[in-house]
Amino acid sequence: MELCLNNKTADYHSGSQIARVLTEDWMDKNMYCPRCGNLHITRFENNRPVADFFCPVCNSEYELKSKNGPLGKKITDGTYETMIERINSNQNPDFFFMSYSKASLTVNDLFFIPKHFFVPDIIEKRKPLSSSARRAGWVGCNILLDKIPEQGRIHIISGGRVSDTESVLSKVKKGIELETMDINGRGWLFDVLNCVNALPQQFTLNEVYEFESVLQAKHPNNKNIRPKIRQQLQLLRDKDFIAFLGNGVYRKI
């Protein structure tokens, strides 16, 4: 996998157009399908509203978000309502997030987030554009990357180092086990998974209960937080993400 961006492709004046052409050209020439392992993904025609790339073998669709410099904890996306509708209808594509250097024309980081890790809670509503703006009143959104469980942020390139393809495919396959079409159930599962991720390798049920107030704030209509926690831990156990050792003790797998 080549990490250099091809500057010859960027025959544009707009900085955003140049960035888009450079990064999409790199993906077209270098990226494989992280779902099926096909050696290449293909660009859609320009201005497609939902996705940028697709795999001609498994038909998976991908959207690319790129940024000059570190990605940080959030990244700007499009219209808020459109993103929420896509998530709730399970019609959103998988995402690639790329960090590149405009100065050195290199790709620094690239990670993949499967679409089923997207829930409304990770979409932040931005303030409407002012009345003086060309699109006055338009409301955009941010994708809160730090709210996505680590199992859903699969690094393909990290700090300029390329991950082994088989390792990436294995992590994607494992992450698919967490897929559910139920948005509410998905939110609960990932909320509890984030709690588990914050704990040591071996942890207790009481340690997970310490997140009760956090989970109650996220799910104010649920009056049975502790039973819900136990339900999600059982799901994670059934999917081999954690093991139950007995006496209220668990271990991450």
mmCIF file of C-alpha atoms in Angstrom:
data_model
loop_
_atom_site.group_PDB
_atom_site.id
_atom_site.type_symbol
_atom_site.label_atom_id
_atom_site.label_comp_id
_atom_site.label_asym_id
_atom_site.label_seq_id
_atom_site.Cartn_x
_atom_site.Cartn_y
_atom_site.Cartn_z
ATOM 1 C CA MET A 1 0.000 0.000 0.000
ATOM 2 C CA GLU A 2 1.515 3.291 -1.160
ATOM 3 C CA LEU A 3 1.181 6.179 1.323
ATOM 4 C CA CYS A 4 1.940 9.076 -1.054
ATOM 5 C CA LEU A 5 -0.821 11.189 -2.578
ATOM 6 C CA ASN A 6 -0.564 11.829 -6.306
ATOM 7 C CA ASN A 7 -0.427 15.616 -6.636
ATOM 8 C CA LYS A 8 -0.695 15.433 -10.444
ATOM 9 C CA THR A 9 -4.368 14.534 -10.138
ATOM 10 C CA ALA A 10 -5.309 17.766 -8.355
ATOM 11 C CA ASP A 11 -5.806 20.218 -11.223
ATOM 12 C CA TYR A 12 -8.240 22.406 -9.266
ATOM 13 C CA HIS A 13 -8.155 25.834 -7.601
ATOM 14 C CA SER A 14 -10.388 25.146 -4.600
ATOM 15 C CA GLY A 15 -8.598 23.667 -1.588
ATOM 16 C CA SER A 16 -11.522 21.382 -0.764
ATOM 17 C CA GLN A 17 -11.716 20.126 -4.365
ATOM 18 C CA ILE A 18 -7.992 19.414 -4.402
ATOM 19 C CA ALA A 19 -8.250 17.486 -1.124
ATOM 20 C CA ARG A 20 -11.207 15.472 -2.389
ATOM 21 C CA VAL A 21 -9.526 14.552 -5.660
ATOM 22 C CA LEU A 22 -6.230 13.644 -3.987
ATOM 23 C CA THR A 23 -7.765 11.435 -1.317
ATOM 24 C CA GLU A 24 -10.329 9.750 -3.558
ATOM 25 C CA ASP A 25 -7.638 9.029 -6.135
ATOM 26 C CA TRP A 26 -5.505 7.440 -3.414
ATOM 27 C CA MET A 27 -8.404 5.270 -2.244
ATOM 28 C CA ASP A 28 -9.182 4.214 -5.797
ATOM 29 C CA LYS A 29 -5.606 3.070 -6.364
ATOM 30 C CA ASN A 30 -4.755 1.595 -2.953
ATOM 31 C CA MET A 31 -7.745 0.491 -0.906
ATOM 32 C CA TYR A 32 -9.108 -3.025 -0.699
ATOM 33 C CA CYS A 33 -12.578 -4.017 0.502
ATOM 34 C CA PRO A 34 -12.402 -4.468 4.293
ATOM 35 C CA ARG A 35 -15.526 -6.605 4.275
ATOM 36 C CA CYS A 36 -14.688 -9.289 1.709
ATOM 37 C CA GLY A 37 -10.978 -8.696 1.038
ATOM 38 C CA ASN A 38 -11.372 -7.908 -2.669
ATOM 39 C CA LEU A 39 -8.178 -6.151 -3.779
ATOM 40 C CA HIS A 40 -9.887 -2.997 -5.059
ATOM 41 C CA ILE A 41 -12.890 -0.825 -4.387
ATOM 42 C CA THR A 42 -14.369 1.314 -7.167
ATOM 43 C CA ARG A 43 -15.399 4.945 -7.276
ATOM 44 C CA PHE A 44 -19.037 5.817 -7.857
ATOM 45 C CA GLU A 45 -19.882 8.535 -10.353
ATOM 46 C CA ASN A 46 -19.397 12.073 -9.039
ATOM 47 C CA ASN A 47 -21.970 13.753 -6.792
ATOM 48 C CA ARG A 48 -23.588 10.547 -5.615
ATOM 49 C CA PRO A 49 -25.464 11.624 -2.455
ATOM 50 C CA VAL A 50 -24.880 8.550 -0.271
ATOM 51 C CA ALA A 51 -21.519 6.911 -0.957
ATOM 52 C CA ASP A 52 -18.176 7.447 -2.700
ATOM 53 C CA PHE A 53 -16.988 3.866 -3.361
ATOM 54 C CA PHE A 54 -18.336 0.359 -3.699
ATOM 55 C CA CYS A 55 -16.942 -3.152 -3.824
ATOM 56 C CA PRO A 56 -17.744 -4.837 -7.164
ATOM 57 C CA VAL A 57 -17.630 -8.254 -5.473
ATOM 58 C CA CYS A 58 -19.731 -7.932 -2.297
ATOM 59 C CA ASN A 59 -21.512 -4.651 -3.233
ATOM 60 C CA SER A 60 -20.589 -2.952 0.051
ATOM 61 C CA GLU A 61 -20.730 0.849 -0.168
ATOM 62 C CA TYR A 62 -18.287 3.269 1.444
ATOM 63 C CA GLU A 63 -18.091 6.956 2.212
ATOM 64 C CA LEU A 64 -14.741 8.706 2.709
ATOM 65 C CA LYS A 65 -14.135 11.538 5.153
ATOM 66 C CA SER A 66 -10.669 13.066 5.073
ATOM 67 C CA LYS A 67 -8.889 15.836 6.940
ATOM 68 C CA ASN A 68 -5.543 17.576 6.657
ATOM 69 C CA GLY A 69 -3.901 16.886 10.010
ATOM 70 C CA PRO A 70 -5.128 14.783 12.965
ATOM 71 C CA LEU A 71 -8.779 13.761 12.864
ATOM 72 C CA GLY A 72 -9.412 14.569 16.524
ATOM 73 C CA LYS A 73 -12.513 13.503 18.434
ATOM 74 C CA LYS A 74 -15.061 14.724 15.892
ATOM 75 C CA ILE A 75 -15.276 15.287 12.178
ATOM 76 C CA THR A 76 -17.632 17.523 10.210
ATOM 77 C CA ASP A 77 -20.321 15.894 8.096
ATOM 78 C CA GLY A 78 -23.347 17.014 6.093
ATOM 79 C CA THR A 79 -26.967 17.762 6.934
ATOM 80 C CA TYR A 80 -27.974 16.650 10.428
ATOM 81 C CA GLU A 81 -31.480 15.429 9.577
ATOM 82 C CA THR A 82 -30.222 13.476 6.566
ATOM 83 C CA MET A 83 -27.616 11.649 8.654
ATOM 84 C CA ILE A 84 -30.134 10.785 11.379
ATOM 85 C CA GLU A 85 -32.611 9.509 8.782
ATOM 86 C CA ARG A 86 -29.921 7.346 7.192
ATOM 87 C CA ILE A 87 -28.958 5.828 10.529
ATOM 88 C CA ASN A 88 -32.536 5.158 11.623
ATOM 89 C CA SER A 89 -33.372 3.548 8.278
ATOM 90 C CA ASN A 90 -30.144 1.504 8.272
ATOM 91 C CA GLN A 91 -29.315 2.963 4.854
ATOM 92 C CA ASN A 92 -25.984 4.577 5.671
ATOM 93 C CA PRO A 93 -22.788 3.225 4.062
ATOM 94 C CA ASP A 94 -19.646 2.098 5.866
ATOM 95 C CA PHE A 95 -17.154 4.884 6.535
ATOM 96 C CA PHE A 96 -13.449 5.455 5.994
ATOM 97 C CA PHE A 97 -11.801 8.276 7.947
ATOM 98 C CA MET A 98 -8.485 9.538 6.625
ATOM 99 C CA SER A 99 -5.872 11.860 8.114
ATOM 100 C CA TYR A 100 -3.365 13.169 5.586
ATOM 101 C CA SER A 101 -0.598 15.769 5.394
ATOM 102 C CA LYS A 102 -1.056 18.488 2.807
ATOM 103 C CA ALA A 103 2.578 19.547 3.267
ATOM 104 C CA SER A 104 4.150 16.137 2.656
ATOM 105 C CA LEU A 105 1.307 14.690 0.520
ATOM 106 C CA THR A 106 1.146 11.514 2.582
ATOM 107 C CA VAL A 107 -1.600 9.491 4.246
ATOM 108 C CA ASN A 108 -0.942 9.333 7.988
ATOM 109 C CA ASP A 109 -3.970 7.503 9.357
ATOM 110 C CA LEU A 110 -6.899 5.606 7.925
ATOM 111 C CA PHE A 111 -9.507 3.723 9.849
ATOM 112 C CA PHE A 112 -12.713 1.948 8.954
ATOM 113 C CA ILE A 113 -16.023 2.125 10.808
ATOM 114 C CA PRO A 114 -18.718 -0.393 9.805
ATOM 115 C CA LYS A 115 -22.132 1.192 9.378
ATOM 116 C CA HIS A 116 -23.775 -0.747 12.198
ATOM 117 C CA PHE A 117 -21.609 1.121 14.716
ATOM 118 C CA PHE A 118 -23.479 4.307 13.842
ATOM 119 C CA VAL A 119 -26.231 5.334 16.274
ATOM 120 C CA PRO A 120 -27.931 8.740 16.678
ATOM 121 C CA ASP A 121 -25.972 9.371 19.876
ATOM 122 C CA ILE A 122 -22.692 9.774 17.968
ATOM 123 C CA ILE A 123 -24.153 12.482 15.701
ATOM 124 C CA GLU A 124 -23.826 15.993 17.100
ATOM 125 C CA LYS A 125 -26.197 18.675 15.845
ATOM 126 C CA ARG A 126 -24.437 21.897 14.881
ATOM 127 C CA LYS A 127 -25.836 25.406 15.175
ATOM 128 C CA PRO A 128 -27.900 26.653 12.193
ATOM 129 C CA LEU A 129 -26.065 28.914 9.766
ATOM 130 C CA SER A 130 -26.671 32.602 10.370
ATOM 131 C CA SER A 131 -29.221 34.618 8.427
ATOM 132 C CA SER A 132 -26.395 36.239 6.465
ATOM 133 C CA ALA A 133 -25.022 32.913 5.211
ATOM 134 C CA ARG A 134 -25.699 31.701 1.683
ATOM 135 C CA ARG A 135 -27.547 28.686 3.119
ATOM 136 C CA ALA A 136 -29.154 30.521 6.043
ATOM 137 C CA GLY A 137 -30.692 28.190 8.616
ATOM 138 C CA TRP A 138 -28.930 25.071 7.320
ATOM 139 C CA VAL A 139 -28.053 22.627 10.111
ATOM 140 C CA GLY A 140 -25.019 20.399 9.767
ATOM 141 C CA CYS A 141 -23.601 17.741 12.055
ATOM 142 C CA ASN A 142 -20.415 16.324 13.504
ATOM 143 C CA ILE A 143 -19.566 12.641 13.841
ATOM 144 C CA LEU A 144 -18.271 12.061 17.384
ATOM 145 C CA LEU A 145 -15.535 9.521 16.752
ATOM 146 C CA ASP A 146 -14.639 9.098 20.428
ATOM 147 C CA LYS A 147 -18.135 7.785 21.216
ATOM 148 C CA ILE A 148 -17.734 4.832 18.847
ATOM 149 C CA PRO A 149 -16.522 1.667 20.635
ATOM 150 C CA GLU A 150 -12.902 0.762 19.862
ATOM 151 C CA GLN A 151 -14.154 -2.478 18.266
ATOM 152 C CA GLY A 152 -15.757 -0.315 15.584
ATOM 153 C CA ARG A 153 -12.686 1.837 14.848
ATOM 154 C CA ILE A 154 -10.508 -0.513 12.817
ATOM 155 C CA HIS A 155 -7.127 0.952 11.891
ATOM 156 C CA ILE A 156 -5.847 0.286 8.385
ATOM 157 C CA ILE A 157 -3.022 2.843 8.656
ATOM 158 C CA SER A 158 -1.869 4.199 12.000
ATOM 159 C CA GLY A 159 0.873 6.796 12.289
ATOM 160 C CA GLY A 160 2.116 5.978 8.803
ATOM 161 C CA ARG A 161 2.241 2.230 9.490
ATOM 162 C CA VAL A 162 0.054 -0.103 7.448
ATOM 163 C CA SER A 163 -1.849 -2.806 9.325
ATOM 164 C CA ASP A 164 -1.776 -6.402 8.158
ATOM 165 C CA THR A 165 -4.695 -7.018 5.798
ATOM 166 C CA GLU A 166 -5.703 -10.310 7.420
ATOM 167 C CA SER A 167 -5.773 -8.632 10.827
ATOM 168 C CA VAL A 168 -8.068 -5.896 9.476
ATOM 169 C CA LEU A 169 -10.414 -8.424 7.844
ATOM 170 C CA SER A 170 -10.502 -10.466 11.069
ATOM 171 C CA LYS A 171 -11.448 -7.426 13.164
ATOM 172 C CA VAL A 172 -14.148 -6.434 10.679
ATOM 173 C CA LYS A 173 -15.566 -9.958 10.752
ATOM 174 C CA LYS A 174 -15.554 -9.953 14.547
ATOM 175 C CA GLY A 175 -17.256 -6.553 14.646
ATOM 176 C CA ILE A 176 -20.045 -7.801 12.383
ATOM 177 C CA GLU A 177 -21.128 -10.065 15.254
ATOM 178 C CA LEU A 178 -22.336 -6.900 17.032
ATOM 179 C CA GLU A 179 -24.633 -5.966 14.152
ATOM 180 C CA THR A 180 -28.322 -5.486 14.912
ATOM 181 C CA MET A 181 -31.005 -3.670 12.938
ATOM 182 C CA ASP A 182 -32.717 -2.488 16.138
ATOM 183 C CA ILE A 183 -31.433 1.081 16.675
ATOM 184 C CA ASN A 184 -32.420 1.216 20.345
ATOM 185 C CA GLY A 185 -30.884 -2.175 21.057
ATOM 186 C CA ARG A 186 -27.757 -1.154 19.165
ATOM 187 C CA GLY A 187 -27.441 1.978 21.267
ATOM 188 C CA TRP A 188 -27.697 0.053 24.516
ATOM 189 C CA LEU A 189 -25.210 -2.583 23.397
ATOM 190 C CA PHE A 190 -22.586 -0.016 22.403
ATOM 191 C CA ASP A 191 -23.155 2.095 25.513
ATOM 192 C CA VAL A 192 -22.450 -0.892 27.751
ATOM 193 C CA LEU A 193 -19.556 -1.964 25.517
ATOM 194 C CA ASN A 194 -17.991 1.481 25.981
ATOM 195 C CA CYS A 195 -18.344 1.030 29.746
ATOM 196 C CA VAL A 196 -16.633 -2.365 29.541
ATOM 197 C CA ASN A 197 -13.862 -0.888 27.379
ATOM 198 C CA ALA A 198 -13.128 1.628 30.147
ATOM 199 C CA LEU A 199 -12.555 -1.150 32.706
ATOM 200 C CA PRO A 200 -9.516 -3.420 33.305
ATOM 201 C CA GLN A 201 -9.090 -6.723 31.493
ATOM 202 C CA GLN A 202 -10.829 -8.511 34.360
ATOM 203 C CA PHE A 203 -13.737 -6.668 35.918
ATOM 204 C CA THR A 204 -16.801 -7.183 38.081
ATOM 205 C CA LEU A 205 -20.505 -6.599 37.637
ATOM 206 C CA ASN A 206 -20.379 -4.011 40.413
ATOM 207 C CA GLU A 207 -17.753 -2.075 38.440
ATOM 208 C CA VAL A 208 -20.127 -1.924 35.471
ATOM 209 C CA TYR A 209 -22.919 -0.809 37.818
ATOM 210 C CA GLU A 210 -20.802 2.256 38.609
ATOM 211 C CA PHE A 211 -21.800 3.543 35.161
ATOM 212 C CA GLU A 212 -25.492 3.366 36.123
ATOM 213 C CA SER A 213 -25.957 7.142 36.407
ATOM 214 C CA VAL A 214 -24.249 7.693 33.045
ATOM 215 C CA LEU A 215 -26.487 5.137 31.355
ATOM 216 C CA GLN A 216 -29.574 6.531 33.081
ATOM 217 C CA ALA A 217 -28.791 9.977 31.687
ATOM 218 C CA LYS A 218 -28.457 8.517 28.181
ATOM 219 C CA HIS A 219 -31.652 6.458 28.521
ATOM 220 C CA PRO A 220 -33.952 8.543 30.770
ATOM 221 C CA ASN A 221 -37.082 6.554 29.917
ATOM 222 C CA ASN A 222 -35.621 3.283 31.147
ATOM 223 C CA LYS A 223 -36.304 2.606 34.826
ATOM 224 C CA ASN A 224 -34.504 -0.735 34.977
ATOM 225 C CA ILE A 225 -30.904 0.165 34.254
ATOM 226 C CA ARG A 226 -29.218 -2.665 36.156
ATOM 227 C CA PRO A 227 -31.266 -5.451 34.519
ATOM 228 C CA LYS A 228 -30.519 -3.805 31.164
ATOM 229 C CA ILE A 229 -26.797 -3.804 31.964
ATOM 230 C CA ARG A 230 -26.927 -7.511 32.796
ATOM 231 C CA GLN A 231 -28.813 -8.191 29.552
ATOM 232 C CA GLN A 232 -26.143 -6.429 27.467
ATOM 233 C CA LEU A 233 -23.327 -8.221 29.304
ATOM 234 C CA GLN A 234 -25.007 -11.509 28.459
ATOM 235 C CA LEU A 235 -25.174 -10.491 24.796
ATOM 236 C CA LEU A 236 -21.474 -9.580 24.817
ATOM 237 C CA ARG A 237 -20.737 -12.924 26.467
ATOM 238 C CA ASP A 238 -22.796 -14.828 23.865
ATOM 239 C CA LYS A 239 -20.880 -13.036 21.098
ATOM 240 C CA ASP A 240 -17.516 -13.928 22.712
ATOM 241 C CA PHE A 241 -16.430 -10.391 23.526
ATOM 242 C CA ILE A 242 -16.318 -11.146 27.249
ATOM 243 C CA ALA A 243 -16.217 -14.324 29.336
ATOM 244 C CA PHE A 244 -18.141 -14.886 32.572
ATOM 245 C CA LEU A 245 -15.839 -16.330 35.246
ATOM 246 C CA GLY A 246 -18.465 -16.715 37.960
ATOM 247 C CA ASN A 247 -19.326 -14.758 41.125
ATOM 248 C CA GLY A 248 -19.985 -11.572 39.179
ATOM 249 C CA VAL A 249 -16.527 -11.542 37.561
ATOM 250 C CA TYR A 250 -15.886 -11.087 33.817
ATOM 251 C CA ARG A 251 -12.858 -11.086 31.554
ATOM 252 C CA LYS A 252 -12.448 -9.381 28.187
ATOM 253 C CA ILE A 253 -11.631 -11.659 25.267
#
